[in-house]
Amino acid sequence: DDDDNDDDDDDDDSSEEVDDVHAPIRWKEVVDEESGKTFYYHLDTKKSTWRKPVELYKASSSRRKRRLLKKQEKQKQKQKQKQGTNKNNKKKQQTGGLRRLPVVKSPTELINKARKVAFKTTGDKKVKNARNRARKEGAETMDAITKALCVPLRDVVNGYKYELRNLHPFEKVVADLTVRARQKKDGLTLQDVLNDIHEARKEVLLAGKDWTAKAKNAETAREAMETMNEGEERMYELFEDLAGGPVKLIIELQKALRTTPAVRLDTPAVVLVGAPNVGKSSIVRAISSATPEVNNYPFTTRGMTLGHVQVFWKDDTTTAAAVIPEANAKGRFNEEALSGSYAFTQLCQVMDSPGMLVRPDSKRNEMEQLTLAAMQHLPTAVMYVMDLSGGAGDKCSSIEDQLQLRKDVRSRFPRRPWIDVVSKYDLGLVDGSREQMHEILDGSPYIELSIQDDIGVDDLRDEVMRMLGEVRVVLDAMAAVDERNARPTPKKRED
């Protein structure tokens, strides 16, 4: 009886062990037509059984393990990619990248360092044969000199490319403007200089390999030493001729880029925008808590005035909960003014931007482009300053041009916190200018300001506080999503 035979075979089949889980499976799964049950038939031994063989269990388990390992490996790769993306995003979200550019040493310093490396490279006393010892010393010395000259050049090129690629958008504009100013001076771009350094490195590297081979294959010990001494001096001369000029240029450019002022991304700021000579710098000095600093950019002799307002926030949620206590003549806050209870204090920025004119972006100078970049890439509110007294300057700063500029800038940044200011109000207004302004503003509020007569200064401070509060709330909302945008830990006021 086949059924009896199957039952007898069950014990033998189930006890079989398979050492190689990757061996071909010789069992075939078959469905019995009469009973509808599944039995297993061995293709080699011709045996059959109703019980699932051990080989099939092991093969199935092995496949599951392989699938699990593949799945885990894919998850690890995705996690690494995500971490790399977050790391790059973190770098791009931070300013100060221009100050992280690799430090470049002068050609003289690099050559002197190579001389020291060559001096420290001595012969191997374990090699008894004088010729072989001289060959080895000459080859190792030339190889050490080649590395000492080429590695710094390689690091400069790679370091600049990496840092420039990961710059914050605002600093990319600053770097581009700096390089373009340099290009106007001598016709060279940063990429040209980096390419020259790269080509110089390749030539020095090839020459170093040639001199290393000559020293290694010298016929005598004397020839090996003479080759080493000659090759050393030739390498220094070649380095000075090919890499000296580009390295000096990159050092000059580096000084300009590394001294570029860094703007904080976690601090609310107000940028003053307007035509030239409308009184922006005076406003910064009037509403700042201390003497403003002047940030000089390398592509212009015109500095950017950056003032700071020490703001005391009454609570940590609302936008209009900021105050500036009264300060004494030295800009210090009185103890009586600080006797109240505040949630925290924060040093906010007030930035005076260079004057802008009504013209296409393609014709704007470097400072105008810097102003637009500050509004586009930095967490700022906008204070648009107008001088309607008729004394703003030449025809480029006429009332009509100032109002048109206001219209253009506002349409470009419609969602920014915004306040319009009519400065130099004590000088009066040109006839018809108020009506022209009302037409452009279309019902938007504005402040009439006179620093000299102290008109509207307090109202302006209140409005600045309101806008700083709006920017702070946006920054805090961004920090809730990404902690990299969080402001510094606030200083709590004690009761």
Tab-separated table of C-alpha atoms in Angstrom:
chain	number	residue	atom	x	y	z
A	1	ASP	CA	0.000	0.000	0.000
A	2	ASP	CA	1.483	3.409	-1.088
A	3	ASP	CA	-0.005	5.238	1.851
A	4	ASP	CA	1.663	2.825	4.261
A	5	ASN	CA	4.953	3.266	2.486
A	6	ASP	CA	4.608	7.038	2.714
A	7	ASP	CA	4.034	6.837	6.443
A	8	ASP	CA	7.020	4.585	6.872
A	9	ASP	CA	9.204	6.978	4.942
A	10	ASP	CA	8.163	10.019	6.982
A	11	ASP	CA	10.552	9.393	9.835
A	12	ASP	CA	13.531	8.882	7.569
A	13	ASP	CA	12.859	11.961	5.412
A	14	SER	CA	12.137	14.293	8.307
A	15	SER	CA	15.409	13.394	10.004
A	16	GLU	CA	17.607	14.218	6.998
A	17	GLU	CA	19.954	17.189	7.496
A	18	VAL	CA	21.186	19.436	4.699
A	19	ASP	CA	24.528	21.115	5.365
A	20	ASP	CA	24.506	23.379	2.329
A	21	VAL	CA	21.448	25.614	2.311
A	22	HIS	CA	22.379	26.818	-1.159
A	23	ALA	CA	22.294	23.247	-2.628
A	24	PRO	CA	19.603	22.634	-5.280
A	25	ILE	CA	16.267	21.491	-3.831
A	26	ARG	CA	15.330	18.044	-5.194
A	27	TRP	CA	11.858	17.832	-3.667
A	28	LYS	CA	8.778	18.511	-5.785
A	29	GLU	CA	5.472	19.658	-4.326
A	30	VAL	CA	2.508	17.653	-5.702
A	31	VAL	CA	-1.254	17.856	-5.033
A	32	ASP	CA	-3.079	14.530	-4.723
A	33	GLU	CA	-6.051	14.477	-7.128
A	34	GLU	CA	-8.305	12.273	-4.957
A	35	SER	CA	-7.751	13.789	-1.502
A	36	GLY	CA	-6.636	17.246	-2.575
A	37	LYS	CA	-3.787	17.089	-0.072
A	38	THR	CA	-0.238	18.154	-0.828
A	39	PHE	CA	2.601	15.625	-0.703
A	40	TYR	CA	6.288	15.901	-1.586
A	41	TYR	CA	8.106	13.751	-4.125
A	42	HIS	CA	11.930	13.378	-4.220
A	43	LEU	CA	13.251	13.506	-7.786
A	44	ASP	CA	16.321	11.329	-7.101
A	45	THR	CA	15.203	8.710	-4.564
A	46	LYS	CA	11.612	8.556	-5.908
A	47	LYS	CA	10.313	8.674	-2.338
A	48	SER	CA	7.178	10.570	-1.342
A	49	THR	CA	5.930	11.955	1.954
A	50	TRP	CA	3.012	13.946	3.309
A	51	ARG	CA	5.268	15.883	5.715
A	52	LYS	CA	7.249	18.861	4.463
A	53	PRO	CA	10.946	17.870	4.246
A	54	VAL	CA	13.565	19.580	6.406
A	55	GLU	CA	15.436	20.775	3.282
A	56	LEU	CA	12.491	22.919	2.244
A	57	TYR	CA	12.245	24.480	5.707
A	58	LYS	CA	15.947	25.339	5.680
A	59	ALA	CA	15.826	26.725	2.152
A	60	SER	CA	12.823	28.871	3.013
A	61	SER	CA	14.524	30.124	6.175
A	62	SER	CA	17.688	30.953	4.251
A	63	ARG	CA	15.734	32.934	1.660
A	64	ARG	CA	13.959	34.852	4.399
A	65	LYS	CA	17.281	35.680	6.029
A	66	ARG	CA	18.724	36.909	2.741
A	67	ARG	CA	15.653	39.050	2.061
A	68	LEU	CA	15.864	40.478	5.608
A	69	LEU	CA	19.568	41.261	5.204
A	70	LYS	CA	18.939	42.997	1.888
A	71	LYS	CA	16.116	45.021	3.412
A	72	GLN	CA	18.300	46.051	6.363
A	73	GLU	CA	21.124	47.020	4.010
A	74	LYS	CA	18.789	49.205	1.942
A	75	GLN	CA	17.504	50.878	5.098
A	76	LYS	CA	21.081	51.611	6.202
A	77	GLN	CA	21.914	53.114	2.815
A	78	LYS	CA	18.807	55.327	2.884
A	79	GLN	CA	19.665	56.457	6.419
A	80	LYS	CA	23.234	57.334	5.372
A	81	GLN	CA	21.957	59.269	2.361
A	82	LYS	CA	19.466	61.129	4.574
A	83	GLN	CA	22.179	61.963	7.095
A	84	GLY	CA	24.445	63.214	4.304
A	85	THR	CA	21.641	65.375	2.902
A	86	ASN	CA	20.867	66.796	6.346
A	87	LYS	CA	24.551	67.533	6.888
A	88	ASN	CA	24.780	69.398	3.587
A	89	ASN	CA	21.545	71.273	4.310
A	90	LYS	CA	22.863	72.232	7.726
A	91	LYS	CA	25.993	73.694	6.178
A	92	LYS	CA	23.999	75.591	3.604
A	93	GLN	CA	21.680	77.016	6.264
A	94	GLN	CA	24.554	78.545	8.229
A	95	THR	CA	26.427	81.735	7.458
A	96	GLY	CA	30.136	82.193	8.096
A	97	GLY	CA	31.172	79.790	5.344
A	98	LEU	CA	33.481	82.358	3.791
A	99	ARG	CA	35.501	82.344	7.001
A	100	ARG	CA	35.880	78.581	6.754
A	101	LEU	CA	37.729	78.769	3.457
A	102	PRO	CA	41.024	76.832	3.605
A	103	VAL	CA	44.038	78.819	4.721
A	104	VAL	CA	46.542	79.231	1.895
A	105	LYS	CA	50.243	79.614	2.687
A	106	SER	CA	52.516	81.742	0.547
A	107	PRO	CA	54.813	80.085	-2.049
A	108	THR	CA	57.845	80.915	0.095
A	109	GLU	CA	56.333	79.161	3.129
A	110	LEU	CA	55.482	76.079	1.071
A	111	ILE	CA	59.004	75.881	-0.395
A	112	ASN	CA	60.603	76.317	3.036
A	113	LYS	CA	58.442	73.532	4.413
A	114	ALA	CA	59.483	71.283	1.526
A	115	ARG	CA	63.155	72.049	2.319
A	116	LYS	CA	62.617	70.973	5.920
A	117	VAL	CA	60.976	67.753	4.785
A	118	ALA	CA	63.903	67.053	2.438
A	119	PHE	CA	66.436	67.727	5.204
A	120	LYS	CA	64.723	65.256	7.550
A	121	THR	CA	64.766	62.502	4.926
A	122	THR	CA	67.962	60.509	5.513
A	123	GLY	CA	69.463	57.321	4.127
A	124	ASP	CA	68.531	53.909	5.407
A	125	LYS	CA	71.558	52.577	7.322
A	126	LYS	CA	70.186	49.047	7.133
A	127	VAL	CA	70.972	49.016	3.396
A	128	LYS	CA	74.645	48.000	3.275
A	129	ASN	CA	75.246	48.639	-0.428
A	130	ALA	CA	76.240	52.319	-0.847
A	131	ARG	CA	74.676	52.670	-4.294
A	132	ASN	CA	71.381	51.148	-3.267
A	133	ARG	CA	71.351	53.243	-0.100
A	134	ALA	CA	71.962	56.444	-2.107
A	135	ARG	CA	69.331	55.455	-4.660
A	136	LYS	CA	66.760	54.892	-1.911
A	137	GLU	CA	67.608	58.146	-0.159
A	138	GLY	CA	67.430	60.140	-3.395
A	139	ALA	CA	64.099	58.599	-4.453
A	140	GLU	CA	62.507	59.045	-1.021
A	141	THR	CA	63.724	62.645	-0.784
A	142	MET	CA	62.340	63.587	-4.192
A	143	ASP	CA	59.046	61.843	-3.392
A	144	ALA	CA	58.782	63.723	-0.070
A	145	ILE	CA	59.493	67.070	-1.784
A	146	THR	CA	56.870	66.338	-4.438
A	147	LYS	CA	54.220	65.595	-1.817
A	148	ALA	CA	55.148	68.645	0.266
A	149	LEU	CA	54.621	70.881	-2.774
A	150	CYS	CA	51.604	69.185	-4.378
A	151	VAL	CA	49.389	68.224	-1.440
A	152	PRO	CA	48.776	71.850	-0.270
A	153	LEU	CA	47.808	72.846	-3.818
A	154	ARG	CA	45.377	69.945	-4.054
A	155	ASP	CA	43.832	70.812	-0.676
A	156	VAL	CA	43.367	74.445	-1.715
A	157	VAL	CA	41.504	73.536	-4.907
A	158	ASN	CA	39.315	70.873	-3.284
A	159	GLY	CA	38.666	72.969	-0.174
A	160	TYR	CA	37.553	76.027	-2.137
A	161	LYS	CA	35.288	74.013	-4.405
A	162	TYR	CA	33.649	72.286	-1.430
A	163	GLU	CA	33.113	75.403	0.672
A	164	LEU	CA	31.863	77.525	-2.238
A	165	ARG	CA	29.437	74.777	-3.208
A	166	ASN	CA	27.954	74.690	0.314
A	167	LEU	CA	27.742	78.421	0.981
A	168	HIS	CA	24.581	80.052	2.271
A	169	PRO	CA	22.766	81.802	-0.637
A	170	PHE	CA	23.495	85.268	0.783
A	171	GLU	CA	27.205	84.499	1.082
A	172	LYS	CA	27.204	83.066	-2.428
A	173	VAL	CA	26.107	86.475	-3.658
A	174	VAL	CA	28.809	88.168	-1.562
A	175	ALA	CA	31.472	85.792	-2.899
A	176	ASP	CA	30.293	86.297	-6.470
A	177	LEU	CA	30.360	90.080	-6.115
A	178	THR	CA	33.846	89.963	-4.574
A	179	VAL	CA	35.173	87.784	-7.373
A	180	ARG	CA	33.574	89.974	-10.026
A	181	ALA	CA	35.189	93.062	-8.513
A	182	ARG	CA	38.525	91.268	-8.662
A	183	GLN	CA	37.809	90.273	-12.250
A	184	LYS	CA	37.292	93.904	-13.198
A	185	LYS	CA	40.739	94.641	-11.760
A	186	ASP	CA	42.861	92.003	-13.516
A	187	GLY	CA	40.443	90.010	-15.696
A	188	LEU	CA	40.801	86.781	-13.695
A	189	THR	CA	37.932	84.849	-12.145
A	190	LEU	CA	38.185	82.581	-9.111
A	191	GLN	CA	37.714	79.534	-11.330
A	192	ASP	CA	40.597	80.675	-13.534
A	193	VAL	CA	42.892	80.948	-10.517
A	194	LEU	CA	41.844	77.527	-9.187
A	195	ASN	CA	42.406	75.992	-12.622
A	196	ASP	CA	45.879	77.520	-12.785
A	197	ILE	CA	46.730	76.061	-9.379
A	198	HIS	CA	45.408	72.669	-10.463
A	199	GLU	CA	47.476	72.671	-13.658
A	200	ALA	CA	50.579	73.798	-11.755
A	201	ARG	CA	50.119	70.916	-9.333
A	202	LYS	CA	49.960	68.391	-12.175
A	203	GLU	CA	53.153	69.736	-13.761
A	204	VAL	CA	55.018	69.700	-10.435
A	205	LEU	CA	53.755	66.169	-9.759
A	206	LEU	CA	54.996	64.883	-13.147
A	207	ALA	CA	58.365	66.554	-12.679
A	208	GLY	CA	58.682	65.057	-9.203
A	209	LYS	CA	57.988	61.559	-10.544
A	210	ASP	CA	60.656	62.011	-13.229
A	211	TRP	CA	63.310	63.111	-10.724
A	212	THR	CA	62.336	60.281	-8.370
A	213	ALA	CA	62.817	57.754	-11.187
A	214	LYS	CA	66.194	59.270	-12.141
A	215	ALA	CA	67.476	59.038	-8.586
A	216	LYS	CA	66.174	55.490	-8.221
A	217	ASN	CA	67.908	54.319	-11.425
A	218	ALA	CA	71.237	56.131	-10.954
A	219	GLU	CA	74.323	54.150	-11.956
A	220	THR	CA	76.385	55.154	-8.928
A	221	ALA	CA	75.896	56.518	-5.434
A	222	ARG	CA	77.432	59.845	-6.458
A	223	GLU	CA	75.103	60.156	-9.418
A	224	ALA	CA	72.109	59.434	-7.161
A	225	MET	CA	73.126	62.225	-4.749
A	226	GLU	CA	73.832	64.683	-7.585
A	227	THR	CA	70.473	63.884	-9.150
A	228	MET	CA	68.735	64.420	-5.821
A	229	ASN	CA	70.382	67.811	-5.223
A	230	GLU	CA	69.746	69.020	-8.762
A	231	GLY	CA	66.162	67.775	-8.769
A	232	GLU	CA	65.400	69.482	-5.474
A	233	GLU	CA	66.416	72.926	-6.745
A	234	ARG	CA	64.683	72.400	-10.094
A	235	MET	CA	61.468	71.453	-8.289
A	236	TYR	CA	61.537	74.656	-6.238
A	237	GLU	CA	62.140	76.759	-9.349
A	238	LEU	CA	59.318	75.015	-11.230
A	239	PHE	CA	56.938	75.483	-8.304
A	240	GLU	CA	57.745	79.196	-8.058
A	241	ASP	CA	57.280	79.704	-11.822
A	242	LEU	CA	54.007	77.793	-12.210
A	243	ALA	CA	52.246	78.026	-8.827
A	244	GLY	CA	53.731	81.197	-7.313
A	245	GLY	CA	51.513	83.646	-9.201
A	246	PRO	CA	48.167	81.800	-8.789
A	247	VAL	CA	48.830	81.118	-5.093
A	248	LYS	CA	49.502	84.807	-4.439
A	249	LEU	CA	46.268	85.726	-6.232
A	250	ILE	CA	44.234	83.255	-4.214
A	251	ILE	CA	45.749	84.648	-1.001
A	252	GLU	CA	44.646	88.181	-1.928
A	253	LEU	CA	41.159	86.951	-2.765
A	254	GLN	CA	41.061	84.908	0.427
A	255	LYS	CA	41.781	87.965	2.565
A	256	ALA	CA	38.814	89.730	1.007
A	257	LEU	CA	36.425	86.760	1.324
A	258	ARG	CA	37.383	85.804	4.893
A	259	THR	CA	36.879	89.363	6.177
A	260	THR	CA	33.320	89.528	4.842
A	261	PRO	CA	30.887	90.251	7.722
A	262	ALA	CA	28.808	87.278	8.837
A	263	VAL	CA	25.095	87.839	9.436
A	264	ARG	CA	23.267	85.629	11.938
A	265	LEU	CA	20.333	83.600	10.639
A	266	ASP	CA	18.795	82.958	14.058
A	267	THR	CA	18.358	86.645	14.933
A	268	PRO	CA	15.495	88.892	13.703
A	269	ALA	CA	16.656	91.858	11.627
A	270	VAL	CA	15.261	94.963	9.959
A	271	VAL	CA	16.873	96.168	6.749
A	272	LEU	CA	16.510	99.811	5.698
A	273	VAL	CA	15.955	100.254	1.966
A	274	GLY	CA	15.735	103.371	-0.148
A	275	ALA	CA	17.445	105.681	-2.605
A	276	PRO	CA	20.835	107.276	-1.780
A	277	ASN	CA	20.992	110.145	0.724
A	278	VAL	CA	17.532	109.687	2.227
A	279	GLY	CA	18.742	109.388	5.855
A	280	LYS	CA	18.929	105.613	6.443
A	281	SER	CA	22.173	105.735	8.438
A	282	SER	CA	20.767	108.411	10.743
A	283	ILE	CA	17.747	106.235	11.467
A	284	VAL	CA	19.961	103.258	12.345
A	285	ARG	CA	21.909	105.388	14.796
A	286	ALA	CA	18.716	106.808	16.289
A	287	ILE	CA	16.994	103.505	17.033
A	288	SER	CA	20.032	101.343	17.858
A	289	SER	CA	20.843	100.595	21.470
A	290	ALA	CA	24.544	101.311	20.972
A	291	THR	CA	26.939	102.792	18.436
A	292	PRO	CA	26.424	100.965	15.126
A	293	GLU	CA	29.333	99.201	13.488
A	294	VAL	CA	30.258	99.651	9.833
A	295	ASN	CA	30.709	96.412	7.870
A	296	ASN	CA	33.055	96.933	4.950
A	297	TYR	CA	32.654	94.672	1.951
A	298	PRO	CA	35.657	93.954	-0.280
A	299	PHE	CA	33.993	94.963	-3.531
A	300	THR	CA	33.239	98.549	-2.552
A	301	THR	CA	34.503	101.416	-0.436
A	302	ARG	CA	30.935	101.997	0.816
A	303	GLY	CA	30.335	100.248	4.137
A	304	MET	CA	27.095	98.749	5.410
A	305	THR	CA	26.024	100.103	8.784
A	306	LEU	CA	24.845	97.377	11.156
A	307	GLY	CA	23.163	98.459	14.383
A	308	HIS	CA	21.909	96.299	17.235
A	309	VAL	CA	18.748	96.692	19.244
A	310	GLN	CA	18.605	94.938	22.588
A	311	VAL	CA	14.997	93.819	22.777
A	312	PHE	CA	13.238	92.627	25.940
A	313	TRP	CA	10.359	90.260	25.160
A	314	LYS	CA	7.456	90.226	27.588
A	315	ASP	CA	6.462	86.702	26.643
A	316	ASP	CA	7.503	83.954	24.269
A	317	THR	CA	4.476	83.748	21.978
A	318	THR	CA	3.004	87.040	20.780
A	319	THR	CA	4.482	89.251	18.095
A	320	ALA	CA	3.900	92.584	19.808
A	321	ALA	CA	5.464	91.727	23.165
A	322	ALA	CA	8.812	93.499	22.702
A	323	VAL	CA	10.082	96.616	24.433
A	324	ILE	CA	13.243	98.715	24.500
A	325	PRO	CA	13.792	100.191	27.961
A	326	GLU	CA	15.063	103.723	28.272
A	327	ALA	CA	18.842	104.032	28.003
A	328	ASN	CA	21.190	106.638	29.418
A	329	ALA	CA	23.582	108.809	27.431
A	330	LYS	CA	26.116	105.976	27.157
A	331	GLY	CA	23.554	103.614	25.705
A	332	ARG	CA	23.248	101.532	28.874
A	333	PHE	CA	19.893	100.556	30.336
A	334	ASN	CA	18.907	101.925	33.710
A	335	GLU	CA	18.352	99.422	36.488
A	336	GLU	CA	14.928	100.936	37.125
A	337	ALA	CA	13.950	100.197	33.531
A	338	LEU	CA	14.948	96.578	33.948
A	339	SER	CA	13.061	96.039	37.178
A	340	GLY	CA	10.132	94.493	35.316
A	341	SER	CA	9.831	90.821	34.516
A	342	TYR	CA	10.628	89.800	30.934
A	343	ALA	CA	10.565	86.408	29.282
A	344	PHE	CA	14.002	86.879	27.708
A	345	THR	CA	16.223	89.410	25.984
A	346	GLN	CA	17.657	89.213	22.496
A	347	LEU	CA	20.052	91.344	20.465
A	348	CYS	CA	18.350	92.064	17.125
A	349	GLN	CA	19.926	93.641	14.065
A	350	VAL	CA	19.107	96.852	12.201
A	351	MET	CA	20.868	96.994	8.858
A	352	ASP	CA	21.390	100.078	6.699
A	353	SER	CA	21.643	98.969	3.083
A	354	PRO	CA	23.294	100.975	0.276
A	355	GLY	CA	21.097	103.221	-1.822
A	356	MET	CA	19.207	101.761	-4.768
A	357	LEU	CA	18.156	103.305	-8.056
A	358	VAL	CA	15.319	102.615	-10.457
A	359	ARG	CA	16.893	100.418	-13.132
A	360	PRO	CA	16.918	96.788	-14.353
A	361	ASP	CA	18.739	94.157	-12.301
A	362	SER	CA	21.259	93.639	-15.088
A	363	LYS	CA	22.489	97.218	-14.632
A	364	ARG	CA	22.644	97.261	-10.833
A	365	ASN	CA	26.008	97.689	-9.146
A	366	GLU	CA	27.452	95.357	-6.516
A	367	MET	CA	25.968	97.167	-3.518
A	368	GLU	CA	22.467	97.250	-4.980
A	369	GLN	CA	22.675	93.514	-5.605
A	370	LEU	CA	23.841	93.044	-2.025
A	371	THR	CA	20.752	94.912	-0.788
A	372	LEU	CA	18.433	92.678	-2.810
A	373	ALA	CA	20.297	89.564	-1.632
A	374	ALA	CA	19.863	90.613	2.009
A	375	MET	CA	16.098	90.941	1.555
A	376	GLN	CA	15.849	87.705	-0.412
A	377	HIS	CA	17.995	85.359	1.698
A	378	LEU	CA	18.059	86.753	5.254
A	379	PRO	CA	15.275	86.722	7.898
A	380	THR	CA	14.523	90.437	7.697
A	381	ALA	CA	11.676	92.901	7.858
A	382	VAL	CA	11.851	95.935	5.544
A	383	MET	CA	11.798	99.628	6.387
A	384	TYR	CA	11.482	101.674	3.199
A	385	VAL	CA	12.815	105.216	3.706
A	386	MET	CA	11.788	108.163	1.506
A	387	ASP	CA	12.920	111.790	1.469
A	388	LEU	CA	10.131	113.932	0.051
A	389	SER	CA	11.813	117.250	0.901
A	390	GLY	CA	13.480	117.441	-2.493
A	391	GLY	CA	17.006	117.368	-1.018
A	392	ALA	CA	17.843	113.691	-1.499
A	393	GLY	CA	20.414	114.380	-4.186
A	394	ASP	CA	20.645	114.243	-7.955
A	395	LYS	CA	17.908	113.404	-10.423
A	396	CYS	CA	18.356	109.677	-9.758
A	397	SER	CA	16.839	110.216	-6.297
A	398	SER	CA	13.858	112.293	-7.362
A	399	ILE	CA	10.544	111.847	-5.603
A	400	GLU	CA	9.091	110.066	-8.615
A	401	ASP	CA	12.026	107.639	-8.703
A	402	GLN	CA	11.815	106.999	-4.959
A	403	LEU	CA	8.123	106.149	-5.202
A	404	GLN	CA	8.665	103.962	-8.258
A	405	LEU	CA	11.496	102.150	-6.460
A	406	ARG	CA	9.200	101.589	-3.520
A	407	LYS	CA	6.577	100.093	-5.799
A	408	ASP	CA	9.122	97.787	-7.478
A	409	VAL	CA	10.674	96.547	-4.243
A	410	ARG	CA	7.327	95.987	-2.526
A	411	SER	CA	6.009	93.971	-5.453
A	412	ARG	CA	9.163	91.886	-5.288
A	413	PHE	CA	8.800	91.110	-1.566
A	414	PRO	CA	5.060	91.315	-0.843
A	415	ARG	CA	5.099	89.014	2.206
A	416	ARG	CA	7.849	90.717	4.183
A	417	PRO	CA	6.912	92.710	7.322
A	418	TRP	CA	7.009	96.280	6.003
A	419	ILE	CA	6.821	99.887	7.150
A	420	ASP	CA	7.188	103.083	5.083
A	421	VAL	CA	9.042	106.054	6.596
A	422	VAL	CA	9.107	109.667	5.369
A	423	SER	CA	12.420	110.970	6.706
A	424	LYS	CA	13.628	114.565	7.177
A	425	TYR	CA	10.068	115.636	7.868
A	426	ASP	CA	11.329	118.833	9.503
A	427	LEU	CA	12.513	120.053	6.057
A	428	GLY	CA	8.973	119.994	4.710
A	429	LEU	CA	7.477	118.208	1.698
A	430	VAL	CA	7.525	119.146	-1.960
A	431	ASP	CA	4.126	120.256	-3.197
A	432	GLY	CA	2.104	117.326	-4.450
A	433	SER	CA	4.504	114.694	-3.081
A	434	ARG	CA	2.159	113.584	-0.314
A	435	GLU	CA	-0.622	112.917	-2.844
A	436	GLN	CA	1.799	110.966	-5.048
A	437	MET	CA	2.889	108.904	-2.069
A	438	HIS	CA	-0.718	108.136	-1.022
A	439	GLU	CA	-1.399	106.880	-4.527
A	440	ILE	CA	1.569	104.490	-4.404
A	441	LEU	CA	1.014	103.331	-0.817
A	442	ASP	CA	-2.670	102.675	-1.492
A	443	GLY	CA	-3.756	103.033	2.135
A	444	SER	CA	-0.693	101.438	3.741
A	445	PRO	CA	0.414	103.152	6.976
A	446	TYR	CA	3.566	105.254	7.117
A	447	ILE	CA	5.543	107.235	9.687
A	448	GLU	CA	6.623	110.858	9.334
A	449	LEU	CA	10.063	111.106	10.928
A	450	SER	CA	12.475	113.823	11.925
A	451	ILE	CA	15.538	112.710	13.831
A	452	GLN	CA	16.602	116.315	14.458
A	453	ASP	CA	13.261	117.399	15.973
A	454	ASP	CA	12.533	114.002	17.552
A	455	ILE	CA	9.320	113.597	15.580
A	456	GLY	CA	8.010	110.060	15.106
A	457	VAL	CA	11.040	108.359	16.675
A	458	ASP	CA	9.031	106.589	19.377
A	459	ASP	CA	6.406	105.474	16.865
A	460	LEU	CA	9.178	104.124	14.655
A	461	ARG	CA	10.697	102.167	17.550
A	462	ASP	CA	7.311	100.619	18.301
A	463	GLU	CA	6.870	99.641	14.664
A	464	VAL	CA	10.374	98.152	14.535
A	465	MET	CA	9.525	96.084	17.611
A	466	ARG	CA	6.362	94.846	15.948
A	467	MET	CA	8.228	93.769	12.811
A	468	LEU	CA	11.031	92.135	14.805
A	469	GLY	CA	8.357	90.211	16.680
A	470	GLU	CA	6.831	88.975	13.416
A	471	VAL	CA	10.227	87.817	12.173
A	472	ARG	CA	10.945	86.111	15.502
A	473	VAL	CA	7.680	84.168	15.368
A	474	VAL	CA	8.580	82.949	11.864
A	475	LEU	CA	12.041	81.900	13.037
A	476	ASP	CA	10.560	80.060	16.016
A	477	ALA	CA	8.114	78.261	13.724
A	478	MET	CA	11.030	77.215	11.531
A	479	ALA	CA	12.919	76.050	14.622
A	480	ALA	CA	9.970	73.855	15.591
A	481	VAL	CA	10.435	72.006	12.300
A	482	ASP	CA	14.231	72.150	12.170
A	483	GLU	CA	16.251	72.822	15.330
A	484	ARG	CA	19.126	74.270	13.265
A	485	ASN	CA	17.041	77.450	12.905
A	486	ALA	CA	16.522	77.836	16.628
A	487	ARG	CA	17.603	81.081	18.226
A	488	PRO	CA	20.302	81.015	20.904
A	489	THR	CA	19.166	80.094	24.379
A	490	PRO	CA	17.454	83.231	25.723
A	491	LYS	CA	18.659	84.983	28.814
A	492	LYS	CA	15.904	84.668	31.382
A	493	ARG	CA	15.106	87.712	33.462
A	494	GLU	CA	14.990	87.021	37.178
A	495	ASP	CA	12.118	88.411	39.201
